[in-house]
PDB file of C-alpha atoms in Angstrom:
ATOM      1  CA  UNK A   1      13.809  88.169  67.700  1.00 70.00           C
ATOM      2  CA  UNK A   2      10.396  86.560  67.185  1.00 83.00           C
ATOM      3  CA  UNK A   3       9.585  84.341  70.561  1.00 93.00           C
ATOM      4  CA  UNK A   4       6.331  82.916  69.087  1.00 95.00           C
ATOM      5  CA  UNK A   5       6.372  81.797  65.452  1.00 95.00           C
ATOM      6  CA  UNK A   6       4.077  80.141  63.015  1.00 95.00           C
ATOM      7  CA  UNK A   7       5.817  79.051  59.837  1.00 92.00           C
ATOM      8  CA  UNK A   8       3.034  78.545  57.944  1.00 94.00           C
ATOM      9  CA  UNK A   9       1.697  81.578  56.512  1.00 93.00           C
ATOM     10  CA  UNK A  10      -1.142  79.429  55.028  1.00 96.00           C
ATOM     11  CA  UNK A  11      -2.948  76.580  55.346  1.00 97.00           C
ATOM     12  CA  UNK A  12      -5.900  74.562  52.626  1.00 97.00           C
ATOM     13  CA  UNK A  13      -8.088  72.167  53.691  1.00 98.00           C
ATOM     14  CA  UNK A  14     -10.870  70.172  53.035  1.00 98.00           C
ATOM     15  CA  UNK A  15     -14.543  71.206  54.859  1.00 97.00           C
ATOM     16  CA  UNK A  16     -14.936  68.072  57.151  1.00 97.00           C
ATOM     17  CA  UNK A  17     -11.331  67.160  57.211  1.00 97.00           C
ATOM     18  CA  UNK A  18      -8.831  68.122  60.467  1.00 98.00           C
ATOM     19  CA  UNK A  19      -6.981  71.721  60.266  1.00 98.00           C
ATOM     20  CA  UNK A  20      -3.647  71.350  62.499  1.00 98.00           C
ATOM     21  CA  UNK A  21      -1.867  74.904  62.840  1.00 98.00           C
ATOM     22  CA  UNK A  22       1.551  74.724  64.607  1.00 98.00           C
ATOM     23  CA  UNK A  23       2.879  77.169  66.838  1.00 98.00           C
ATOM     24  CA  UNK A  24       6.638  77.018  68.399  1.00 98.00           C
ATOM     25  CA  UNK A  25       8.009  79.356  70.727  1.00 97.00           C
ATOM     26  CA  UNK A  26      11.178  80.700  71.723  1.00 96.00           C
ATOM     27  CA  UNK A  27      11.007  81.790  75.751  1.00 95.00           C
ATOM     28  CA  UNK A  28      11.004  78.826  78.478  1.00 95.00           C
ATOM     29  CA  UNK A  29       9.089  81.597  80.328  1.00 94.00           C
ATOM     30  CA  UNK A  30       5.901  81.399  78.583  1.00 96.00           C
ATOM     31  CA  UNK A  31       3.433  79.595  80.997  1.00 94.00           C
ATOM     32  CA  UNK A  32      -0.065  80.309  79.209  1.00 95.00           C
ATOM     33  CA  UNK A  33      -1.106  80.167  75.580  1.00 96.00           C
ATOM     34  CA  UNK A  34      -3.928  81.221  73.635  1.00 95.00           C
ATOM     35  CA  UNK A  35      -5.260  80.660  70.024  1.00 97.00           C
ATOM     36  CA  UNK A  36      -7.370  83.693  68.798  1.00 95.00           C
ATOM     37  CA  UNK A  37      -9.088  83.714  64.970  1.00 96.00           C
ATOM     38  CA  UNK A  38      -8.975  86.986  63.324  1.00 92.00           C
ATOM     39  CA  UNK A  39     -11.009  88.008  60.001  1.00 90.00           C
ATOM     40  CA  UNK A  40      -9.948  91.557  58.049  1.00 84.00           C
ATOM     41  CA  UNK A  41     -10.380  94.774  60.298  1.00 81.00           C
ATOM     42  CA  UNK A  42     -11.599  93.239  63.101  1.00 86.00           C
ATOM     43  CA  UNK A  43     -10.432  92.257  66.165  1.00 88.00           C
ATOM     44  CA  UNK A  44      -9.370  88.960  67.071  1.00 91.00           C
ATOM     45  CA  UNK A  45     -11.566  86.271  68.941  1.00 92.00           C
ATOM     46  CA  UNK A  46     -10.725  84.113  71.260  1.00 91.00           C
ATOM     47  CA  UNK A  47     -10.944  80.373  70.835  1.00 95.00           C
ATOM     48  CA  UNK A  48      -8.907  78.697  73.337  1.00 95.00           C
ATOM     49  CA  UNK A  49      -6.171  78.277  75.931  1.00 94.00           C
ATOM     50  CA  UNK A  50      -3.753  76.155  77.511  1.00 96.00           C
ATOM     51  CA  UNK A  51      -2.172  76.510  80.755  1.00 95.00           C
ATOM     52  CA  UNK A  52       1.629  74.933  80.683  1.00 95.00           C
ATOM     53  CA  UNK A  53       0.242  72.475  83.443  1.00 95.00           C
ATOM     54  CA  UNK A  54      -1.659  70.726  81.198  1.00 96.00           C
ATOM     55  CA  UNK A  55      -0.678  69.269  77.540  1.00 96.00           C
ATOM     56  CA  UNK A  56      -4.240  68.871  75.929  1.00 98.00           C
ATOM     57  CA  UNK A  57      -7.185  71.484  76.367  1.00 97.00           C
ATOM     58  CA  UNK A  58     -10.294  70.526  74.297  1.00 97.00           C
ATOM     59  CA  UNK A  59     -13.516  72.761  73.326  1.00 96.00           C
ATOM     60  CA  UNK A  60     -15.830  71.426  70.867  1.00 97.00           C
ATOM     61  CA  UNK A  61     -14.432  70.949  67.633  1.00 97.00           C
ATOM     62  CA  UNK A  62     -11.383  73.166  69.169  1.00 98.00           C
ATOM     63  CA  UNK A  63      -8.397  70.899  70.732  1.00 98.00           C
ATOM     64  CA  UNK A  64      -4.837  72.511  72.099  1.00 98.00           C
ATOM     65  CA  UNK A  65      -2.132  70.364  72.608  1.00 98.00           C
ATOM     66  CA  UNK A  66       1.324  71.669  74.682  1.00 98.00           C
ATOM     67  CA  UNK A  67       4.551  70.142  74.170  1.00 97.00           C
ATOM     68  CA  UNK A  68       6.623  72.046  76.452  1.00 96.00           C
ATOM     69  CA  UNK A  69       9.705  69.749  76.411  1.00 96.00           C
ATOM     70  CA  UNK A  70       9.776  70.910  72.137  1.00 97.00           C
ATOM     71  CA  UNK A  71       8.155  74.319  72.743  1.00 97.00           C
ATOM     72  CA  UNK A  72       5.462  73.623  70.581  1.00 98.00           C
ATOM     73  CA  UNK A  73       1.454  74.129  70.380  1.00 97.00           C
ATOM     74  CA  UNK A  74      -1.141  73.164  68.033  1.00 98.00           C
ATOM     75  CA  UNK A  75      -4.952  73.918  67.319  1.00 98.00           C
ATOM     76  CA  UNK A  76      -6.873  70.991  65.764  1.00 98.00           C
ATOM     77  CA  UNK A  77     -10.094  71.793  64.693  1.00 98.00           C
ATOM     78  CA  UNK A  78     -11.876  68.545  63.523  1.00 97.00           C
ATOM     79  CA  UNK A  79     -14.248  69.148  61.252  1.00 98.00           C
ATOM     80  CA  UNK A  80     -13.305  71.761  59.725  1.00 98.00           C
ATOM     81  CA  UNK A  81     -15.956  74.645  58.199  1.00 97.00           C
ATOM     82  CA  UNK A  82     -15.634  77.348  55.361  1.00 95.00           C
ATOM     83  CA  UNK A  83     -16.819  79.619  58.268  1.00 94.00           C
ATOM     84  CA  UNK A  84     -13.254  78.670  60.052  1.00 96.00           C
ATOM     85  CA  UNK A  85     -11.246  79.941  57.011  1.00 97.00           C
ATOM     86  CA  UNK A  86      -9.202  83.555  58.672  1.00 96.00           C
ATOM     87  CA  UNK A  87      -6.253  84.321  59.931  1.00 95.00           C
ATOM     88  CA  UNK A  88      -5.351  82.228  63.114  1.00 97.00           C
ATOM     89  CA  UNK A  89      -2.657  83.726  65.393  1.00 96.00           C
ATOM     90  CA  UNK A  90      -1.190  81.774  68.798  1.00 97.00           C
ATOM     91  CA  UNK A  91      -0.485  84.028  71.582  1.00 96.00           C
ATOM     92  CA  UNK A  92       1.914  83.305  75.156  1.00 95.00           C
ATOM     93  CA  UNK A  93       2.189  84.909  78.751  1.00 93.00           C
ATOM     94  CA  UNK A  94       5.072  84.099  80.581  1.00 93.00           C
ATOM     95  CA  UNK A  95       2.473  85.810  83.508  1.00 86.00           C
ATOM     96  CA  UNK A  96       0.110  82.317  84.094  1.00 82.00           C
ATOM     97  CA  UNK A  97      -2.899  84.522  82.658  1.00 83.00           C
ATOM     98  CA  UNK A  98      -4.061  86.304  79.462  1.00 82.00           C
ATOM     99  CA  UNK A  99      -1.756  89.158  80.590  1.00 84.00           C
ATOM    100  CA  UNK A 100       1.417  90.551  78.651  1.00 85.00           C
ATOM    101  CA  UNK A 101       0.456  88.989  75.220  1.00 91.00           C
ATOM    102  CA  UNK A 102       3.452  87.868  72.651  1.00 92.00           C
ATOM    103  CA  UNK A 103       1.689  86.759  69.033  1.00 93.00           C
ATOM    104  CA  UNK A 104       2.590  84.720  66.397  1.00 94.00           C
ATOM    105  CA  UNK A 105       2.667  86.031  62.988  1.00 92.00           C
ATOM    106  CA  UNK A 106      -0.381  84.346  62.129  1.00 94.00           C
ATOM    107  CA  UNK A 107      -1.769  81.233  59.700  1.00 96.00           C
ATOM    108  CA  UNK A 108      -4.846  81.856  57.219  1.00 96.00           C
ATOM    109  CA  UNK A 109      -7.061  79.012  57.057  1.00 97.00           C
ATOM    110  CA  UNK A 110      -9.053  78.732  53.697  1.00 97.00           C
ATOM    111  CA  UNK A 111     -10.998  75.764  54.174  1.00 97.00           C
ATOM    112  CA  UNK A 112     -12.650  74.524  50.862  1.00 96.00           C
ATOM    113  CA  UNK A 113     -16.005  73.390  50.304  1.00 91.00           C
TER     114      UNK A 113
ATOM    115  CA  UNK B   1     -20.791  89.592  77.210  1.00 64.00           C
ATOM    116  CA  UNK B   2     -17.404  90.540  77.170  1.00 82.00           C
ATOM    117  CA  UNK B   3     -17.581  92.999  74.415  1.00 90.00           C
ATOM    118  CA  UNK B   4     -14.798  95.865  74.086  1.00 94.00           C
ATOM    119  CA  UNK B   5     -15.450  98.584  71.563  1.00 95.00           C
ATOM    120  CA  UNK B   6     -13.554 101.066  69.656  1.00 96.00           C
ATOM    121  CA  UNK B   7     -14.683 104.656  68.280  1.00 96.00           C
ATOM    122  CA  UNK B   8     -13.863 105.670  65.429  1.00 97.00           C
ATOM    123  CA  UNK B   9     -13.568 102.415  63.221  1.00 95.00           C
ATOM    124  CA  UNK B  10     -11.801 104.467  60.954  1.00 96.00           C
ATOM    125  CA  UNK B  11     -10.116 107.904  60.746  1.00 97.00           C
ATOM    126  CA  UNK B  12      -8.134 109.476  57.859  1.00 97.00           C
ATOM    127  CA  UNK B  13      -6.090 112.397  59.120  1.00 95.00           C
ATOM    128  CA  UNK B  14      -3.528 114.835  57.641  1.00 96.00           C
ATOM    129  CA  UNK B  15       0.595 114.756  58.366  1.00 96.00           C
ATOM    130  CA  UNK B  16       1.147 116.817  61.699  1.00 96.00           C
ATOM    131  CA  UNK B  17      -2.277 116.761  63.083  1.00 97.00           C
ATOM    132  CA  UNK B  18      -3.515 114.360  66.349  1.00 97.00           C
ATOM    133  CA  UNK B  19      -5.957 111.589  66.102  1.00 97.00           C
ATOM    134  CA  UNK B  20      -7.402 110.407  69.211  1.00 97.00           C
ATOM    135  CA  UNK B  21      -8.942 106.540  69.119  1.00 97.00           C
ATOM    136  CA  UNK B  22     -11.045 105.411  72.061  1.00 97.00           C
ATOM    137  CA  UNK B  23     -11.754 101.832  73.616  1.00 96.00           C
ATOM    138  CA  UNK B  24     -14.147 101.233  75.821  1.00 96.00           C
ATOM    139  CA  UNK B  25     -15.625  97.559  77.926  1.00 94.00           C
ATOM    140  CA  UNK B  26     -18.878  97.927  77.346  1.00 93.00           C
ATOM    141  CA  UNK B  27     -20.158  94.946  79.761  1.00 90.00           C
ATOM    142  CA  UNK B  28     -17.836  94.632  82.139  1.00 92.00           C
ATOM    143  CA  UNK B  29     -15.000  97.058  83.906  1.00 92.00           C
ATOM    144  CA  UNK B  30     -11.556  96.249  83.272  1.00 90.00           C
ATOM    145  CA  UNK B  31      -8.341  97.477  85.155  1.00 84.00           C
ATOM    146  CA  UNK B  32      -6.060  96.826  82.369  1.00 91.00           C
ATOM    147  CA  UNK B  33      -5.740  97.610  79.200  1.00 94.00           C
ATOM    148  CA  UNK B  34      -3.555  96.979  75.885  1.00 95.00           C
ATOM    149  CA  UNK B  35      -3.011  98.852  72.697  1.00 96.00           C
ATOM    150  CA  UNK B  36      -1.910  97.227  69.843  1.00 95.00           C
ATOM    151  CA  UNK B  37      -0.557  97.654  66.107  1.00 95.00           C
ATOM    152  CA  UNK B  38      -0.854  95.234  63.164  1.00 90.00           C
ATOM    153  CA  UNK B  39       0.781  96.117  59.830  1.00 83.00           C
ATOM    154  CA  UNK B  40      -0.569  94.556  56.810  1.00 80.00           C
ATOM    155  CA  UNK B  41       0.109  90.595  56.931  1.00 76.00           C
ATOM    156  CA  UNK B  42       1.531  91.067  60.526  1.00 81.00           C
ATOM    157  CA  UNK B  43       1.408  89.879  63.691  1.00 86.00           C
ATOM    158  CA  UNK B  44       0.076  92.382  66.541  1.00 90.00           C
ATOM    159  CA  UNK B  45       2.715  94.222  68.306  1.00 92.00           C
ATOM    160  CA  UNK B  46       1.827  95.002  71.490  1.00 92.00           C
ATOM    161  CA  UNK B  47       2.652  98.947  72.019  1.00 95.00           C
ATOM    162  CA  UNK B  48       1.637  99.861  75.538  1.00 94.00           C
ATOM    163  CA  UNK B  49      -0.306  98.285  78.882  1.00 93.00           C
ATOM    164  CA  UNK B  50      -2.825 101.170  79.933  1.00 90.00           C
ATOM    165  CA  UNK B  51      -3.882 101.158  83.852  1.00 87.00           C
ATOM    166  CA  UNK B  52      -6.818 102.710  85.259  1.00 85.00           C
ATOM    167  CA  UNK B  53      -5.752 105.796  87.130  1.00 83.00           C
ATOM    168  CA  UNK B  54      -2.067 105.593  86.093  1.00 85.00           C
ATOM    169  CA  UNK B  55       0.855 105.830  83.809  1.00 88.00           C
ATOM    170  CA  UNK B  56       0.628 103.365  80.699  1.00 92.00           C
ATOM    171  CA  UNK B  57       3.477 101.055  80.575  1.00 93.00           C
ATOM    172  CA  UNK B  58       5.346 101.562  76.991  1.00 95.00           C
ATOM    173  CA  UNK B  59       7.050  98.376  75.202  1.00 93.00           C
ATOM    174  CA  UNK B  60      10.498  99.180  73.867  1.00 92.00           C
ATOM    175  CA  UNK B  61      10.937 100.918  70.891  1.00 92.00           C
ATOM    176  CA  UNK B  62       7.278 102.609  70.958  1.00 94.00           C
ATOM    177  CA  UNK B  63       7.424 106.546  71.640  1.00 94.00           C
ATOM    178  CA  UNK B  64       5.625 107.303  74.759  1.00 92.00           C
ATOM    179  CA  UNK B  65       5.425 111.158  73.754  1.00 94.00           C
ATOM    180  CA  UNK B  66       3.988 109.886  70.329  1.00 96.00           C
ATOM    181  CA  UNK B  67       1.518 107.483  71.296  1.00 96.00           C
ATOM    182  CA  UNK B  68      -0.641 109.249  74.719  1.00 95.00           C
ATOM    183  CA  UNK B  69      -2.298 107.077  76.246  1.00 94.00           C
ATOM    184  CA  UNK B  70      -4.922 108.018  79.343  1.00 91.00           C
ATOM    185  CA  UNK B  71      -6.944 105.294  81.111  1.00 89.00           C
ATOM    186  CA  UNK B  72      -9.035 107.549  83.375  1.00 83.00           C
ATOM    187  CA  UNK B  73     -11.821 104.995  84.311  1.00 90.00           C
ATOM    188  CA  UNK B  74     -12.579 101.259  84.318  1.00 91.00           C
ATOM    189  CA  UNK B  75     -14.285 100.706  81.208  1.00 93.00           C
ATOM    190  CA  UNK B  76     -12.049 103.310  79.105  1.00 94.00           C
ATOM    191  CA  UNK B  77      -9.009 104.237  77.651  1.00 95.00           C
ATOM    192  CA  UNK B  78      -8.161 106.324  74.957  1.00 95.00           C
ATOM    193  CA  UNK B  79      -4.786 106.283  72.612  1.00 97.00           C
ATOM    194  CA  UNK B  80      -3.220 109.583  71.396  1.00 97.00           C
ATOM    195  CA  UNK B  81      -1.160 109.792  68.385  1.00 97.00           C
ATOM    196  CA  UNK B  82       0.333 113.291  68.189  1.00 96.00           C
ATOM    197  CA  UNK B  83       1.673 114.643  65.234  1.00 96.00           C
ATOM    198  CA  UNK B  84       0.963 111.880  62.962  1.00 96.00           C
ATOM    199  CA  UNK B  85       2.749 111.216  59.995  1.00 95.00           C
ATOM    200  CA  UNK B  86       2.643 108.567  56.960  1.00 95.00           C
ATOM    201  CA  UNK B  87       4.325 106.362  58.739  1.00 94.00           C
ATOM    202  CA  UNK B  88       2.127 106.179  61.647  1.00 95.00           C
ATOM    203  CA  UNK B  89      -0.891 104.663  59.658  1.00 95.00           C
ATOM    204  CA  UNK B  90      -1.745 101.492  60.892  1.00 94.00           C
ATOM    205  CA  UNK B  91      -4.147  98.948  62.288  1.00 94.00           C
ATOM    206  CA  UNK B  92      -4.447  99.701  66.221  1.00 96.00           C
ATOM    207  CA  UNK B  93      -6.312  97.439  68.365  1.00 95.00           C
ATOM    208  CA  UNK B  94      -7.302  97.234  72.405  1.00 96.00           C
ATOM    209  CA  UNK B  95      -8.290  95.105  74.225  1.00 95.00           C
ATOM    210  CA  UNK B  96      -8.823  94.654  77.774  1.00 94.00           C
ATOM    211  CA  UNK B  97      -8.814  92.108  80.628  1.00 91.00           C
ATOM    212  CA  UNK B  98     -12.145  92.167  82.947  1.00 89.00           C
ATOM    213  CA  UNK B  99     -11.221  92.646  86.774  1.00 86.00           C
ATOM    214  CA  UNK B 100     -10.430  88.810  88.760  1.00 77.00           C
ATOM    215  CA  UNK B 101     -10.812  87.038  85.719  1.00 78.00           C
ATOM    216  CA  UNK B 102      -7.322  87.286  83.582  1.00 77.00           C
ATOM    217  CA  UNK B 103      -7.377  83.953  81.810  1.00 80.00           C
ATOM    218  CA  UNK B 104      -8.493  86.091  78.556  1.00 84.00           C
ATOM    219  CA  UNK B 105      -8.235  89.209  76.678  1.00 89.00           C
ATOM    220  CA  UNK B 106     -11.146  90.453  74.883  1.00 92.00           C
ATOM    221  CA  UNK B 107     -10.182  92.730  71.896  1.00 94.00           C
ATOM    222  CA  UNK B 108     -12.026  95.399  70.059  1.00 95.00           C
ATOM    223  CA  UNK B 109     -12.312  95.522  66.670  1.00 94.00           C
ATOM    224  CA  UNK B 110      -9.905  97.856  65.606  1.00 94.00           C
ATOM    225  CA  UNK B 111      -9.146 101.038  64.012  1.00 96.00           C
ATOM    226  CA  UNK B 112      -7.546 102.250  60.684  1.00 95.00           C
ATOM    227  CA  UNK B 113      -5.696 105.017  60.613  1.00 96.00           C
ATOM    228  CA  UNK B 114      -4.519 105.966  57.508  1.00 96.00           C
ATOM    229  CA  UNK B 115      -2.186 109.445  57.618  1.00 96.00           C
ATOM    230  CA  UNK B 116      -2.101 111.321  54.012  1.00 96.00           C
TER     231      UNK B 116
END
C-alpha cells in the first residue's frame, strides 16, 4: 500500500516556463514533507520542505505548497532550467523532522530548451 | 557541508559470497542513520534505521540476518549483505541525519551491487 504517490511518472516542459509536480499521500500522520531531485546513480538532493503547520514554503525558484485537508503537495519551480530535468521524488515523516522517510515513486523532469 | 559518502561506488560480487558497503558523514557526526534500496524506475525503500552504538531497526519484510548492519561510531555505518544472490543486486543508498538538526537527511550517493 503506497502512502506517498506521484502519478506522473513524467513530466515536459518548456525552459522558462513553471514545472508543477504533484504529490498525494495516503497517512493523516505525515506531519513533514520533503522534495529531493535525484539524477542516475547518485544520491538524492535535497531541495525543500514543508512542515504541516504551514501551507506554502518558498526557496528561490523552489515553492511547496501543503494542502492537508486533500493530502496533497506540490513543487513549483518557476523558471524552469534544462539543468532541473531528473527524477524528482516527494518524501513524508509522520515524526515532525526529516526522520523515518516514506518516498514517492518519483517524476522525471525533462525540461526542453 | 553536509556531505555523506559511500565506499565502494560499485561492487560486482559472485552468488553466496558477502559484500560489505560503507557510509560515512564526512563533515559532520550523525547519530542516525538509514539504508536504502531503489530498483530500477523505483522509489527508495527504506530497509533499516542504523544507531550509533546499537541494534539497527529493520522495516518489515527486510531480513535482518541478510542485510548486517553495524553503526559503531558517529560518522559511520556499514551495511552487510551475506550470502548474496541475484536477487539481491540493487541500488543501496544511506544517508544520515546530523546530531540536533533533523529537519533533513543528507544522502550519499549510492552503491551498485550487481550479484552474477
Amino acid at each position: 500500500d503506497q502512502q506517498v504517490k506521484q502519478n506522473s511518472p513524467s513530466l515536459s516542459v518548456q525552459e522558462g516556463r513553471i514545472s508543477i509536480l504533484n504529490c498525494d499521500y495516503t497517512n493523516s500522520m505525515f506531519d513533514y514533507f520533503l522534495w529531493y531531485k535525484k539524477y542516475p546513480a547518485e544520491g538524492p538532493t535535497f531541495l525543500i520542505s514543508i512542515s504541516s503547520i504551514k501551507d506554502k514554503n518558498e526557496d528561490g525558484r523552489f515553492t511547496v505548497f501543503l494542502n492537508k485537508s486533500a493530502k496533497h503537495l506540490s513543487l513549483h519551480i518557476v523558471p524552469s532550467q534544462p539543468g532541473d530535468s531528473a527524477v524528482y521524488f516527494c518524501a513524508a515523516s509522520a515524526y515532525g523532522s526529516a526522520r523515518q522517510l516514506t518516498f514517492g515513486s518519483g517524476t522525471q523532469l525533462t525540461v526542453l530548451p | 557541508g553536509a556531505v555523506v559518502s559511500q565506499h565502494p561506488s560499485w561492487v560486482i560480487c559472485k552468488s553466496g559470497t558477502s559484500v560489505k558497503i560503507e557510509c560515512r558523514s564526512l563533515d559532520f557526526q550523525a547519530t542516525t542513520m538509514f539504508w536504502y534500496r531503489q530498483f530500477p524506475k523505483q522509489s527508495l525503500m527504506l530497509m533499516a534505521t542504523s544507531n550509533e552504538g546499537s541494534k539497527a531497526t529493520y522495516e518489515q519484510g527486510v531480513e535482518k540476518d541478510k542485510f548486517l548492519i553495524n553503526h559503531a561510531s558517529l560518522t559511520l555505518s556499514t551495511l552487510t549483505v551475506t550470502s548474496a544472490h541475484p536477487e539481491d543486486s540493487s541500488f543501496y543508498i544511506c544517508s544520515a541525519i546530523p546530531i540536533s538538526i533533523d529537519y533533513e537527511q543528507y544522502f550519499g550517493p549510492g552503491t551498485r551491487l550487481t550479484v552474477t
